[in-house]
Amino acid sequence: MSTEWLLHCAATLAQLDPGATASAAQLAQYYDLPAAYLAKQLQGLVKAGVLIATTGPRGGFRLAQPASEITLLRIVEAVDGTSPPYECREIRQQGLGALPPEECRNTCVLAQKMAEAHDAWRRSLADVSLADIIATLPPTAPARTRSRLASTTGLTPSHRTPGSDAADPPPRPSR
């Protein structure tokens, strides 16, 4: 959940004009997320050096580096850490089905395959930057994202620019 939120928020921030910021409240409203929890999660990206947070009337979050230098892996690791999701505890050597020690000299084939999959996943995410994501959007998407984000509460008029798909929710029906 947090990973999805922060990937989308980072992609949204990558579509802003240089120097422009968006507050946690704006991003929360943009995606209909709990603002306090999102603000806490965004601080994790600040600590990881992915975002910069500024205070004051024009404060908010912006990318700490160009979008081309921020990979999806960096964002995911800032949220989820760097530990592999699979840890072999050598259960093949336990219980009634325990293998003899001489059959366990090599790494468990399941652990080996899981490590290979994790390494491939990491390489894949490391090869994709926020700029790559933005480049796949329709040409009008960044302007539309800026416009819709500007319509949320808290954006100062100097940040308002005319009219995103990866980071842009569909319009909500009126009630």
PDB file of C-alpha atoms in Angstrom:
ATOM      1  CA  MET A   1       0.000   0.000   0.000  1.00  0.00           C
ATOM      2  CA  SER A   2       2.634   2.577   1.026  1.00  0.00           C
ATOM      3  CA  THR A   3       4.852   1.587  -1.880  1.00  0.00           C
ATOM      4  CA  GLU A   4       2.044   2.169  -4.368  1.00  0.00           C
ATOM      5  CA  TRP A   5       1.196   5.518  -2.817  1.00  0.00           C
ATOM      6  CA  LEU A   6       4.768   6.751  -2.816  1.00  0.00           C
ATOM      7  CA  LEU A   7       5.523   5.592  -6.345  1.00  0.00           C
ATOM      8  CA  HIS A   8       2.475   7.499  -7.578  1.00  0.00           C
ATOM      9  CA  CYS A   9       3.293  10.582  -5.493  1.00  0.00           C
ATOM     10  CA  ALA A  10       6.885  10.613  -6.768  1.00  0.00           C
ATOM     11  CA  ALA A  11       5.626  10.287 -10.361  1.00  0.00           C
ATOM     12  CA  THR A  12       3.246  13.172  -9.712  1.00  0.00           C
ATOM     13  CA  LEU A  13       6.035  15.333  -8.281  1.00  0.00           C
ATOM     14  CA  ALA A  14       8.167  14.486 -11.314  1.00  0.00           C
ATOM     15  CA  GLN A  15       5.529  16.188 -13.470  1.00  0.00           C
ATOM     16  CA  LEU A  16       5.691  19.516 -11.650  1.00  0.00           C
ATOM     17  CA  ASP A  17       7.533  22.494 -13.030  1.00  0.00           C
ATOM     18  CA  PRO A  18      11.109  22.847 -11.730  1.00  0.00           C
ATOM     19  CA  GLY A  19      11.114  24.216  -8.183  1.00  0.00           C
ATOM     20  CA  ALA A  20       7.372  23.710  -7.698  1.00  0.00           C
ATOM     21  CA  THR A  21       6.193  21.764  -4.674  1.00  0.00           C
ATOM     22  CA  ALA A  22       3.095  19.934  -3.571  1.00  0.00           C
ATOM     23  CA  SER A  23       2.099  19.470   0.040  1.00  0.00           C
ATOM     24  CA  ALA A  24       1.227  16.160   1.634  1.00  0.00           C
ATOM     25  CA  ALA A  25      -2.332  17.466   2.012  1.00  0.00           C
ATOM     26  CA  GLN A  26      -2.541  18.189  -1.717  1.00  0.00           C
ATOM     27  CA  LEU A  27      -1.189  14.790  -2.671  1.00  0.00           C
ATOM     28  CA  ALA A  28      -3.528  13.124  -0.172  1.00  0.00           C
ATOM     29  CA  GLN A  29      -6.513  14.961  -1.621  1.00  0.00           C
ATOM     30  CA  TYR A  30      -5.361  14.234  -5.178  1.00  0.00           C
ATOM     31  CA  TYR A  31      -5.340  10.488  -4.475  1.00  0.00           C
ATOM     32  CA  ASP A  32      -7.973  10.368  -1.708  1.00  0.00           C
ATOM     33  CA  LEU A  33      -5.494   9.076   0.860  1.00  0.00           C
ATOM     34  CA  PRO A  34      -5.193   9.722   4.614  1.00  0.00           C
ATOM     35  CA  ALA A  35      -3.106  12.900   4.826  1.00  0.00           C
ATOM     36  CA  ALA A  36      -1.358  12.243   8.151  1.00  0.00           C
ATOM     37  CA  TYR A  37      -0.236   8.768   7.134  1.00  0.00           C
ATOM     38  CA  LEU A  38       0.884   9.945   3.690  1.00  0.00           C
ATOM     39  CA  ALA A  39       2.868  12.807   5.248  1.00  0.00           C
ATOM     40  CA  LYS A  40       4.713  10.310   7.450  1.00  0.00           C
ATOM     41  CA  GLN A  41       5.467   8.092   4.447  1.00  0.00           C
ATOM     42  CA  LEU A  42       6.700  11.059   2.379  1.00  0.00           C
ATOM     43  CA  GLN A  43       9.148  11.870   5.178  1.00  0.00           C
ATOM     44  CA  GLY A  44      10.688   8.456   4.564  1.00  0.00           C
ATOM     45  CA  LEU A  45      11.458   9.541   1.005  1.00  0.00           C
ATOM     46  CA  VAL A  46      12.988  12.737   2.372  1.00  0.00           C
ATOM     47  CA  LYS A  47      15.251  10.724   4.688  1.00  0.00           C
ATOM     48  CA  ALA A  48      16.252   8.536   1.731  1.00  0.00           C
ATOM     49  CA  GLY A  49      17.208  11.608  -0.300  1.00  0.00           C
ATOM     50  CA  VAL A  50      14.495  11.066  -2.909  1.00  0.00           C
ATOM     51  CA  LEU A  51      12.465  14.138  -1.918  1.00  0.00           C
ATOM     52  CA  ILE A  52      13.164  17.516  -0.384  1.00  0.00           C
ATOM     53  CA  ALA A  53      10.659  18.995   2.047  1.00  0.00           C
ATOM     54  CA  THR A  54      10.321  22.734   2.460  1.00  0.00           C
ATOM     55  CA  THR A  55       8.269  24.667   4.980  1.00  0.00           C
ATOM     56  CA  GLY A  56       6.360  27.902   4.793  1.00  0.00           C
ATOM     57  CA  PRO A  57       3.508  29.156   2.636  1.00  0.00           C
ATOM     58  CA  ARG A  58       5.095  27.740  -0.530  1.00  0.00           C
ATOM     59  CA  GLY A  59       6.353  24.637   1.219  1.00  0.00           C
ATOM     60  CA  GLY A  60       5.805  21.068   0.298  1.00  0.00           C
ATOM     61  CA  PHE A  61       7.661  18.252  -1.382  1.00  0.00           C
ATOM     62  CA  ARG A  62       9.689  18.143  -4.561  1.00  0.00           C
ATOM     63  CA  LEU A  63      12.170  15.732  -6.076  1.00  0.00           C
ATOM     64  CA  ALA A  64      15.669  15.968  -4.593  1.00  0.00           C
ATOM     65  CA  GLN A  65      17.262  15.178  -7.958  1.00  0.00           C
ATOM     66  CA  PRO A  66      16.235  15.160 -11.597  1.00  0.00           C
ATOM     67  CA  ALA A  67      13.620  12.503 -12.355  1.00  0.00           C
ATOM     68  CA  SER A  68      16.147  10.749 -14.594  1.00  0.00           C
ATOM     69  CA  GLU A  69      18.310  10.022 -11.535  1.00  0.00           C
ATOM     70  CA  ILE A  70      15.591   8.567  -9.305  1.00  0.00           C
ATOM     71  CA  THR A  71      14.900   4.903  -9.985  1.00  0.00           C
ATOM     72  CA  LEU A  72      11.867   2.932  -8.966  1.00  0.00           C
ATOM     73  CA  LEU A  73      14.178   0.662  -6.957  1.00  0.00           C
ATOM     74  CA  ARG A  74      15.365   3.612  -4.895  1.00  0.00           C
ATOM     75  CA  ILE A  75      11.792   4.539  -3.998  1.00  0.00           C
ATOM     76  CA  VAL A  76      10.785   0.946  -3.247  1.00  0.00           C
ATOM     77  CA  GLU A  77      13.840   0.425  -1.032  1.00  0.00           C
ATOM     78  CA  ALA A  78      13.136   3.684   0.804  1.00  0.00           C
ATOM     79  CA  VAL A  79       9.691   2.311   1.677  1.00  0.00           C
ATOM     80  CA  ASP A  80      10.275  -1.420   2.049  1.00  0.00           C
ATOM     81  CA  GLY A  81      13.978  -1.635   2.874  1.00  0.00           C
ATOM     82  CA  THR A  82      16.613  -3.673   1.081  1.00  0.00           C
ATOM     83  CA  SER A  83      16.099  -7.088   2.647  1.00  0.00           C
ATOM     84  CA  PRO A  84      15.095  -9.848   0.274  1.00  0.00           C
ATOM     85  CA  PRO A  85      11.488 -10.961   0.758  1.00  0.00           C
ATOM     86  CA  TYR A  86      12.437 -14.636   1.037  1.00  0.00           C
ATOM     87  CA  GLU A  87      14.611 -16.095   3.762  1.00  0.00           C
ATOM     88  CA  CYS A  88      15.493 -19.784   3.688  1.00  0.00           C
ATOM     89  CA  ARG A  89      15.481 -21.298   7.159  1.00  0.00           C
ATOM     90  CA  GLU A  90      16.633 -24.704   5.947  1.00  0.00           C
ATOM     91  CA  ILE A  91      13.424 -26.490   6.865  1.00  0.00           C
ATOM     92  CA  ARG A  92      14.600 -29.232   4.535  1.00  0.00           C
ATOM     93  CA  GLN A  93      16.796 -30.323   7.462  1.00  0.00           C
ATOM     94  CA  GLN A  94      13.943 -30.454   9.998  1.00  0.00           C
ATOM     95  CA  GLY A  95      11.102 -32.755  10.927  1.00  0.00           C
ATOM     96  CA  LEU A  96      10.279 -36.186   9.611  1.00  0.00           C
ATOM     97  CA  GLY A  97      11.346 -35.163   6.116  1.00  0.00           C
ATOM     98  CA  ALA A  98      14.816 -33.961   7.195  1.00  0.00           C
ATOM     99  CA  LEU A  99      17.505 -34.579   4.625  1.00  0.00           C
ATOM    100  CA  PRO A 100      20.900 -35.858   5.729  1.00  0.00           C
ATOM    101  CA  PRO A 101      23.540 -33.104   6.094  1.00  0.00           C
ATOM    102  CA  GLU A 102      25.516 -34.394   3.096  1.00  0.00           C
ATOM    103  CA  GLU A 103      22.492 -33.643   0.869  1.00  0.00           C
ATOM    104  CA  CYS A 104      22.343 -30.053   2.144  1.00  0.00           C
ATOM    105  CA  ARG A 105      25.849 -28.879   1.294  1.00  0.00           C
ATOM    106  CA  ASN A 106      24.595 -26.744  -1.568  1.00  0.00           C
ATOM    107  CA  THR A 107      22.150 -23.892  -1.237  1.00  0.00           C
ATOM    108  CA  CYS A 108      18.545 -25.013  -1.260  1.00  0.00           C
ATOM    109  CA  VAL A 109      17.269 -24.881  -4.836  1.00  0.00           C
ATOM    110  CA  LEU A 110      14.186 -22.954  -3.692  1.00  0.00           C
ATOM    111  CA  ALA A 111      16.335 -20.349  -1.936  1.00  0.00           C
ATOM    112  CA  GLN A 112      18.528 -20.135  -5.030  1.00  0.00           C
ATOM    113  CA  LYS A 113      15.541 -19.575  -7.355  1.00  0.00           C
ATOM    114  CA  MET A 114      13.994 -17.018  -5.012  1.00  0.00           C
ATOM    115  CA  ALA A 115      17.304 -15.105  -4.844  1.00  0.00           C
ATOM    116  CA  GLU A 116      17.563 -15.142  -8.628  1.00  0.00           C
ATOM    117  CA  ALA A 117      14.021 -13.793  -8.942  1.00  0.00           C
ATOM    118  CA  HIS A 118      14.684 -11.077  -6.363  1.00  0.00           C
ATOM    119  CA  ASP A 119      17.885 -10.034  -8.155  1.00  0.00           C
ATOM    120  CA  ALA A 120      16.026  -9.855 -11.489  1.00  0.00           C
ATOM    121  CA  TRP A 121      13.255  -7.788  -9.867  1.00  0.00           C
ATOM    122  CA  ARG A 122      15.818  -5.375  -8.387  1.00  0.00           C
ATOM    123  CA  ARG A 123      17.647  -5.027 -11.727  1.00  0.00           C
ATOM    124  CA  SER A 124      14.355  -4.348 -13.485  1.00  0.00           C
ATOM    125  CA  LEU A 125      13.363  -1.588 -11.039  1.00  0.00           C
ATOM    126  CA  ALA A 126      16.882  -0.137 -11.070  1.00  0.00           C
ATOM    127  CA  ASP A 127      16.644   0.232 -14.852  1.00  0.00           C
ATOM    128  CA  VAL A 128      13.540   2.449 -14.713  1.00  0.00           C
ATOM    129  CA  SER A 129      13.660   6.081 -13.624  1.00  0.00           C
ATOM    130  CA  LEU A 130      10.813   8.456 -12.894  1.00  0.00           C
ATOM    131  CA  ALA A 131      11.737  10.210 -16.150  1.00  0.00           C
ATOM    132  CA  ASP A 132      11.208   6.912 -17.990  1.00  0.00           C
ATOM    133  CA  ILE A 133       7.747   6.638 -16.432  1.00  0.00           C
ATOM    134  CA  ILE A 134       6.846  10.224 -17.352  1.00  0.00           C
ATOM    135  CA  ALA A 135       8.100   9.640 -20.908  1.00  0.00           C
ATOM    136  CA  THR A 136       5.460   6.904 -21.369  1.00  0.00           C
ATOM    137  CA  LEU A 137       2.590   9.255 -20.533  1.00  0.00           C
ATOM    138  CA  PRO A 138       0.629  11.086 -23.223  1.00  0.00           C
ATOM    139  CA  PRO A 139       2.210  14.493 -23.950  1.00  0.00           C
ATOM    140  CA  THR A 140      -0.704  16.312 -22.293  1.00  0.00           C
ATOM    141  CA  ALA A 141      -0.529  14.302 -19.053  1.00  0.00           C
ATOM    142  CA  PRO A 142       1.990  16.413 -17.083  1.00  0.00           C
ATOM    143  CA  ALA A 143       0.075  19.635 -17.729  1.00  0.00           C
ATOM    144  CA  ARG A 144      -3.165  17.904 -16.735  1.00  0.00           C
ATOM    145  CA  THR A 145      -1.537  16.618 -13.550  1.00  0.00           C
ATOM    146  CA  ARG A 146      -0.284  20.101 -12.661  1.00  0.00           C
ATOM    147  CA  SER A 147      -3.722  21.570 -13.292  1.00  0.00           C
ATOM    148  CA  ARG A 148      -5.562  18.988 -11.217  1.00  0.00           C
ATOM    149  CA  LEU A 149      -3.021  19.177  -8.418  1.00  0.00           C
ATOM    150  CA  ALA A 150      -3.321  22.971  -8.445  1.00  0.00           C
ATOM    151  CA  SER A 151      -7.067  22.614  -7.941  1.00  0.00           C
ATOM    152  CA  THR A 152      -6.480  20.830  -4.618  1.00  0.00           C
ATOM    153  CA  THR A 153      -6.206  22.861  -1.449  1.00  0.00           C
ATOM    154  CA  GLY A 154      -2.979  24.536  -0.521  1.00  0.00           C
ATOM    155  CA  LEU A 155      -1.239  25.226  -3.834  1.00  0.00           C
ATOM    156  CA  THR A 156      -0.236  28.850  -4.164  1.00  0.00           C
ATOM    157  CA  PRO A 157      -1.339  30.684  -7.320  1.00  0.00           C
ATOM    158  CA  SER A 158       2.266  30.991  -8.555  1.00  0.00           C
ATOM    159  CA  HIS A 159       2.319  27.215  -8.982  1.00  0.00           C
ATOM    160  CA  ARG A 160      -0.868  27.040 -11.015  1.00  0.00           C
ATOM    161  CA  THR A 161      -0.250  26.007 -14.591  1.00  0.00           C
ATOM    162  CA  PRO A 162      -2.600  24.849 -17.346  1.00  0.00           C
ATOM    163  CA  GLY A 163      -4.276  21.367 -17.449  1.00  0.00           C
ATOM    164  CA  SER A 164      -1.256  12.423 -15.739  1.00  0.00           C
ATOM    165  CA  ASP A 165      -2.124   9.128 -16.360  1.00  0.00           C
ATOM    166  CA  ALA A 166       0.318   7.001 -14.328  1.00  0.00           C
ATOM    167  CA  ALA A 167      -0.066   9.455 -11.484  1.00  0.00           C
ATOM    168  CA  ASP A 168      -3.460  10.893 -12.344  1.00  0.00           C
ATOM    169  CA  PRO A 169      -6.676   9.448 -10.954  1.00  0.00           C
ATOM    170  CA  PRO A 170      -9.778   9.570 -13.114  1.00  0.00           C
ATOM    171  CA  PRO A 171     -12.237  12.377 -12.438  1.00  0.00           C
ATOM    172  CA  ARG A 172     -14.785  11.522  -9.780  1.00  0.00           C
ATOM    173  CA  PRO A 173     -18.452  11.592 -10.547  1.00  0.00           C
ATOM    174  CA  SER A 174     -20.270  14.437  -8.877  1.00  0.00           C
ATOM    175  CA  ARG A 175     -22.670  13.533  -6.108  1.00  0.00           C
TER     176      ARG A 175
END
